[in-house]
PDB file of C-alpha atoms and ligand atoms in Angstrom:
ATOM      1  CA  MET P   1     -24.741  -9.683  -3.593  1.00 93.00           C
ATOM      2  CA  ARG P   2     -22.034 -11.708  -1.910  1.00 95.00           C
ATOM      3  CA  THR P   3     -20.758 -11.571   1.635  1.00 97.00           C
ATOM      4  CA  VAL P   4     -17.012 -11.024   1.817  1.00 98.00           C
ATOM      5  CA  THR P   5     -15.262 -11.510   5.137  1.00 98.00           C
ATOM      6  CA  ALA P   6     -11.587 -10.753   5.603  1.00 98.00           C
ATOM      7  CA  THR P   7      -9.162  -9.772   8.318  1.00 98.00           C
ATOM      8  CA  VAL P   8      -8.485  -6.146   7.486  1.00 98.00           C
ATOM      9  CA  ASN P   9      -5.779  -4.398   9.476  1.00 98.00           C
ATOM     10  CA  GLY P  10      -6.100  -7.019  12.187  1.00 98.00           C
ATOM     11  CA  VAL P  11      -9.880  -6.831  12.509  1.00 98.00           C
ATOM     12  CA  THR P  12     -12.453  -9.194  11.008  1.00 98.00           C
ATOM     13  CA  ARG P  13     -14.557  -7.161   8.608  1.00 98.00           C
ATOM     14  CA  SER P  14     -17.524  -8.295   6.604  1.00 97.00           C
ATOM     15  CA  ALA P  15     -19.687  -6.619   3.994  1.00 97.00           C
ATOM     16  CA  GLU P  16     -22.211  -7.386   1.297  1.00 97.00           C
ATOM     17  CA  THR P  17     -20.776  -6.521  -2.080  1.00 95.00           C
ATOM     18  CA  GLU P  18     -21.447  -7.025  -5.759  1.00 95.00           C
ATOM     19  CA  PRO P  19     -19.920 -10.259  -7.105  1.00 95.00           C
ATOM     20  CA  ARG P  20     -17.884  -8.238  -9.617  1.00 96.00           C
ATOM     21  CA  ALA P  21     -16.815  -5.530  -7.139  1.00 97.00           C
ATOM     22  CA  LEU P  22     -13.096  -4.843  -7.060  1.00 98.00           C
ATOM     23  CA  LEU P  23     -11.082  -5.170  -3.873  1.00 98.00           C
ATOM     24  CA  SER P  24     -10.284  -1.445  -4.101  1.00 98.00           C
ATOM     25  CA  ASP P  25     -14.012  -0.616  -4.132  1.00 97.00           C
ATOM     26  CA  PHE P  26     -14.709  -3.055  -1.302  1.00 98.00           C
ATOM     27  CA  LEU P  27     -12.052  -1.370   0.847  1.00 98.00           C
ATOM     28  CA  ARG P  28     -12.987   2.202  -0.037  1.00 98.00           C
ATOM     29  CA  HIS P  29     -16.751   2.047  -0.430  1.00 97.00           C
ATOM     30  CA  ASP P  30     -17.885  -0.886   1.695  1.00 97.00           C
ATOM     31  CA  LEU P  31     -15.374  -0.568   4.532  1.00 98.00           C
ATOM     32  CA  GLY P  32     -14.683   3.176   4.313  1.00 98.00           C
ATOM     33  CA  LEU P  33     -10.899   2.734   4.098  1.00 98.00           C
ATOM     34  CA  THR P  34     -10.225   5.555   1.670  1.00 98.00           C
ATOM     35  CA  GLY P  35      -6.482   5.661   2.326  1.00 98.00           C
ATOM     36  CA  THR P  36      -6.139   3.234  -0.578  1.00 98.00           C
ATOM     37  CA  HIS P  37      -6.142   5.423  -3.667  1.00 98.00           C
ATOM     38  CA  VAL P  38      -7.401   4.531  -7.126  1.00 98.00           C
ATOM     39  CA  GLY P  39      -5.752   6.047 -10.174  1.00 98.00           C
ATOM     40  CA  CYS P  40      -5.579   4.141 -13.437  1.00 98.00           C
ATOM     41  CA  GLU P  41      -7.830   1.177 -12.516  1.00 97.00           C
ATOM     42  CA  GLN P  42      -5.736  -0.861 -14.954  1.00 97.00           C
ATOM     43  CA  GLY P  43      -2.928  -2.202 -12.796  1.00 98.00           C
ATOM     44  CA  VAL P  44      -0.380   0.323 -14.013  1.00 98.00           C
ATOM     45  CA  CYS P  45       0.061   3.141 -11.510  1.00 98.00           C
ATOM     46  CA  GLY P  46       0.364   1.199  -8.242  1.00 98.00           C
ATOM     47  CA  ALA P  47      -1.639   3.725  -6.218  1.00 98.00           C
ATOM     48  CA  CYS P  48      -4.119   1.065  -5.088  1.00 98.00           C
ATOM     49  CA  THR P  49      -1.512  -1.361  -3.711  1.00 98.00           C
ATOM     50  CA  VAL P  50      -2.423  -3.193  -0.508  1.00 98.00           C
ATOM     51  CA  LEU P  51      -0.982  -6.317   1.105  1.00 98.00           C
ATOM     52  CA  VAL P  52      -2.937  -9.566   0.837  1.00 98.00           C
ATOM     53  CA  ASP P  53      -1.393 -12.263   3.012  1.00 98.00           C
ATOM     54  CA  ASP P  54       1.787 -10.126   3.053  1.00 97.00           C
ATOM     55  CA  VAL P  55       1.982  -9.897  -0.749  1.00 97.00           C
ATOM     56  CA  PRO P  56       1.605  -6.478  -2.422  1.00 98.00           C
ATOM     57  CA  VAL P  57      -1.262  -6.585  -4.901  1.00 98.00           C
ATOM     58  CA  ARG P  58      -3.000  -4.043  -7.108  1.00 98.00           C
ATOM     59  CA  SER P  59      -6.407  -3.918  -5.460  1.00 98.00           C
ATOM     60  CA  CYS P  60      -7.937  -2.622  -8.713  1.00 98.00           C
ATOM     61  CA  LEU P  61      -7.111  -5.956 -10.364  1.00 98.00           C
ATOM     62  CA  LEU P  62      -8.503  -8.261  -7.700  1.00 98.00           C
ATOM     63  CA  LEU P  63     -12.163  -9.002  -7.146  1.00 98.00           C
ATOM     64  CA  ALA P  64     -13.352  -8.485  -3.597  1.00 98.00           C
ATOM     65  CA  VAL P  65     -14.604 -12.089  -3.504  1.00 98.00           C
ATOM     66  CA  GLN P  66     -11.040 -13.257  -4.233  1.00 98.00           C
ATOM     67  CA  ALA P  67      -9.979 -11.651  -0.972  1.00 97.00           C
ATOM     68  CA  ASP P  68     -12.589 -13.544   1.044  1.00 98.00           C
ATOM     69  CA  GLY P  69     -10.910 -15.223   4.012  1.00 98.00           C
ATOM     70  CA  ARG P  70      -7.588 -13.455   3.422  1.00 98.00           C
ATOM     71  CA  ARG P  71      -5.546 -11.093   5.579  1.00 98.00           C
ATOM     72  CA  ILE P  72      -5.445  -7.600   4.137  1.00 98.00           C
ATOM     73  CA  GLU P  73      -3.318  -4.653   5.221  1.00 98.00           C
ATOM     74  CA  THR P  74      -3.913  -1.118   4.031  1.00 98.00           C
ATOM     75  CA  VAL P  75      -2.096   2.135   4.651  1.00 98.00           C
ATOM     76  CA  GLU P  76      -4.371   2.786   7.630  1.00 98.00           C
ATOM     77  CA  ALA P  77      -2.546   0.003   9.508  1.00 97.00           C
ATOM     78  CA  LEU P  78       0.917   1.544   9.325  1.00 98.00           C
ATOM     79  CA  ALA P  79       0.713   4.206  12.025  1.00 97.00           C
ATOM     80  CA  GLN P  80       0.281   2.700  15.474  1.00 95.00           C
ATOM     81  CA  ASP P  81      -1.222   4.646  18.380  1.00 94.00           C
ATOM     82  CA  GLY P  82      -0.810   7.868  16.426  1.00 93.00           C
ATOM     83  CA  GLU P  83       2.880   7.196  15.695  1.00 97.00           C
ATOM     84  CA  LEU P  84       3.989   7.030  12.082  1.00 98.00           C
ATOM     85  CA  SER P  85       5.878   3.938  10.959  1.00 97.00           C
ATOM     86  CA  GLY P  86       9.618   4.302  10.414  1.00 97.00           C
ATOM     87  CA  PHE P  87       9.281   4.598   6.663  1.00 98.00           C
ATOM     88  CA  GLN P  88       6.399   7.046   6.959  1.00 98.00           C
ATOM     89  CA  ARG P  89       8.672   9.251   9.083  1.00 98.00           C
ATOM     90  CA  ALA P  90      11.459   8.917   6.536  1.00 98.00           C
ATOM     91  CA  MET P  91       9.079   9.945   3.729  1.00 98.00           C
ATOM     92  CA  ARG P  92       8.081  13.004   5.728  1.00 98.00           C
ATOM     93  CA  ASP P  93      11.655  13.912   6.619  1.00 98.00           C
ATOM     94  CA  GLU P  94      13.008  13.438   3.073  1.00 98.00           C
ATOM     95  CA  HIS P  95      10.064  15.155   1.366  1.00 97.00           C
ATOM     96  CA  GLY P  96       9.089  11.927  -0.378  1.00 98.00           C
ATOM     97  CA  LEU P  97       5.639  13.193  -1.260  1.00 97.00           C
ATOM     98  CA  GLN P  98       3.963  16.225  -2.711  1.00 97.00           C
ATOM     99  CA  CYS P  99       0.307  15.665  -3.604  1.00 98.00           C
ATOM    100  CA  GLY P 100       0.418  12.285  -1.831  1.00 98.00           C
ATOM    101  CA  PHE P 101      -1.705  10.459  -4.360  1.00 98.00           C
ATOM    102  CA  CYS P 102       0.863   7.741  -5.027  1.00 98.00           C
ATOM    103  CA  THR P 103       2.044   7.576  -1.421  1.00 98.00           C
ATOM    104  CA  PRO P 104      -0.218   4.905   0.156  1.00 98.00           C
ATOM    105  CA  GLY P 105       0.689   2.382  -2.536  1.00 98.00           C
ATOM    106  CA  ILE P 106       4.397   3.102  -2.225  1.00 98.00           C
ATOM    107  CA  LEU P 107       4.210   2.816   1.554  1.00 98.00           C
ATOM    108  CA  MET P 108       2.628  -0.627   1.293  1.00 98.00           C
ATOM    109  CA  SER P 109       5.098  -1.926  -1.294  1.00 98.00           C
ATOM    110  CA  VAL P 110       8.077  -0.639   0.677  1.00 98.00           C
ATOM    111  CA  THR P 111       6.649  -2.205   3.844  1.00 98.00           C
ATOM    112  CA  ALA P 112       6.485  -5.567   2.064  1.00 98.00           C
ATOM    113  CA  ALA P 113      10.038  -5.156   0.732  1.00 97.00           C
ATOM    114  CA  GLU P 114      11.314  -4.366   4.203  1.00 97.00           C
ATOM    115  CA  ARG P 115       9.628  -7.445   5.652  1.00 97.00           C
ATOM    116  CA  GLU P 116      11.089  -9.571   2.881  1.00 96.00           C
ATOM    117  CA  GLY P 117      14.564  -8.354   3.791  1.00 97.00           C
ATOM    118  CA  LEU P 118      15.347  -6.591   0.525  1.00 97.00           C
ATOM    119  CA  THR P 119      18.230  -4.129   0.493  1.00 97.00           C
ATOM    120  CA  ALA P 120      17.633  -0.417  -0.034  1.00 98.00           C
ATOM    121  CA  GLU P 121      18.945  -0.752  -3.584  1.00 97.00           C
ATOM    122  CA  GLN P 122      16.671  -3.707  -4.362  1.00 97.00           C
ATOM    123  CA  THR P 123      13.723  -1.864  -2.862  1.00 97.00           C
ATOM    124  CA  THR P 124      14.407   1.244  -4.902  1.00 97.00           C
ATOM    125  CA  THR P 125      14.669  -0.744  -8.121  1.00 95.00           C
ATOM    126  CA  GLU P 126      11.869  -3.222  -7.578  1.00 93.00           C
ATOM    127  CA  VAL P 127       9.344  -1.025  -5.801  1.00 93.00           C
ATOM    128  CA  LEU P 128       9.731   2.290  -7.552  1.00 91.00           C
ATOM    129  CA  GLY P 129       9.614   0.562 -10.934  1.00 93.00           C
ATOM    130  CA  GLY P 130       6.022  -0.391 -10.169  1.00 96.00           C
ATOM    131  CA  HIS P 131       4.696   2.945  -8.944  1.00 98.00           C
ATOM    132  CA  VAL P 132       3.951   6.077 -10.908  1.00 98.00           C
ATOM    133  CA  CYS P 133       4.630   9.383  -9.163  1.00 98.00           C
ATOM    134  CA  ARG P 134       3.898  12.478 -11.190  1.00 96.00           C
ATOM    135  CA  CYS P 135       5.188  14.984  -8.626  1.00 97.00           C
ATOM    136  CA  THR P 136       8.483  14.148  -6.990  1.00 96.00           C
ATOM    137  CA  GLY P 137      10.809  12.906  -9.704  1.00 96.00           C
ATOM    138  CA  TYR P 138      11.345  10.045  -7.205  1.00 97.00           C
ATOM    139  CA  GLN P 139      14.341  11.764  -5.581  1.00 97.00           C
ATOM    140  CA  GLY P 140      12.707  12.242  -2.203  1.00 98.00           C
ATOM    141  CA  ILE P 141      11.331   8.698  -2.244  1.00 98.00           C
ATOM    142  CA  ARG P 142      14.773   7.255  -3.017  1.00 98.00           C
ATOM    143  CA  ALA P 143      16.227   9.365  -0.221  1.00 98.00           C
ATOM    144  CA  ALA P 144      13.533   8.136   2.169  1.00 98.00           C
ATOM    145  CA  ILE P 145      14.328   4.504   1.389  1.00 98.00           C
ATOM    146  CA  GLU P 146      18.080   5.139   1.963  1.00 98.00           C
ATOM    147  CA  HIS P 147      17.319   7.069   5.129  1.00 98.00           C
ATOM    148  CA  HIS P 148      15.041   4.391   6.555  1.00 98.00           C
ATOM    149  CA  TRP P 149      17.318   1.487   5.724  1.00 98.00           C
ATOM    150  CA  GLN P 150      20.301   3.297   7.272  1.00 97.00           C
ATOM    151  CA  GLU P 151      18.315   4.149  10.365  1.00 95.00           C
ATOM    152  CA  ALA P 152      17.269   0.500  10.678  1.00 91.00           C
ATOM    153  CA  GLY P 153      20.945  -0.529  10.385  1.00 87.00           C
ATOM    154  CA  ARG P 154      20.406  -2.693   7.322  1.00 81.00           C
TER     155      ARG P 154
HETATM  156  S1  FES V 201      -5.397   2.115  -9.638  1.00 94.28           S
HETATM  157 FE1  FES V 201      -4.660   0.117  -9.434  1.00 94.28          FE
HETATM  158  S2  FES V 201      -2.739   0.124 -10.427  1.00 94.28           S
HETATM  159 FE2  FES V 201      -3.562   2.112 -10.803  1.00 94.28          FE
HETATM  160  S1  FES V 202       3.418  12.730  -4.722  1.00 94.28           S
HETATM  161 FE1  FES V 202       1.993  13.304  -6.259  1.00 94.28          FE
HETATM  162  S2  FES V 202       1.895  11.542  -7.527  1.00 94.28           S
HETATM  163 FE2  FES V 202       3.476  11.058  -6.133  1.00 94.28          FE
END
């Protein structure tokens, strides 16, 4: 077993984990942060996306030990004091989700794109290209990105 310590959603968290454990398993099983979903486990669907030092990564492709000492953000960090983030509200208002399986990963990638200063068009192209959604046909998600960027005056 190895001890992995990371700043997760602003809090120092530490757990004993198998040396070959994936970051997704560390977050879900060792830390109980089940908002990060796991679909394909092959880096394809994007459901498991979290931010590591502000960079969106597929947590099913990273070993937990590779995240030791890093700053990790998961979907649980987005709502503050019970208030949804701006893009979470836009997703709700534009019906950007149905089953919600893909949603945490999309929320994290869009959050990173927003921080990077991407336009709505760039975000739609670059983010949605890396996330599989089997329910929505992407229309509501596109609308949510437009909605949020307009509301933010970008
Ligand atoms: S579960 Fe990681 S990309 Fe699909
Ligand atoms: S809302 Fe069901 S997979 Fe995207």
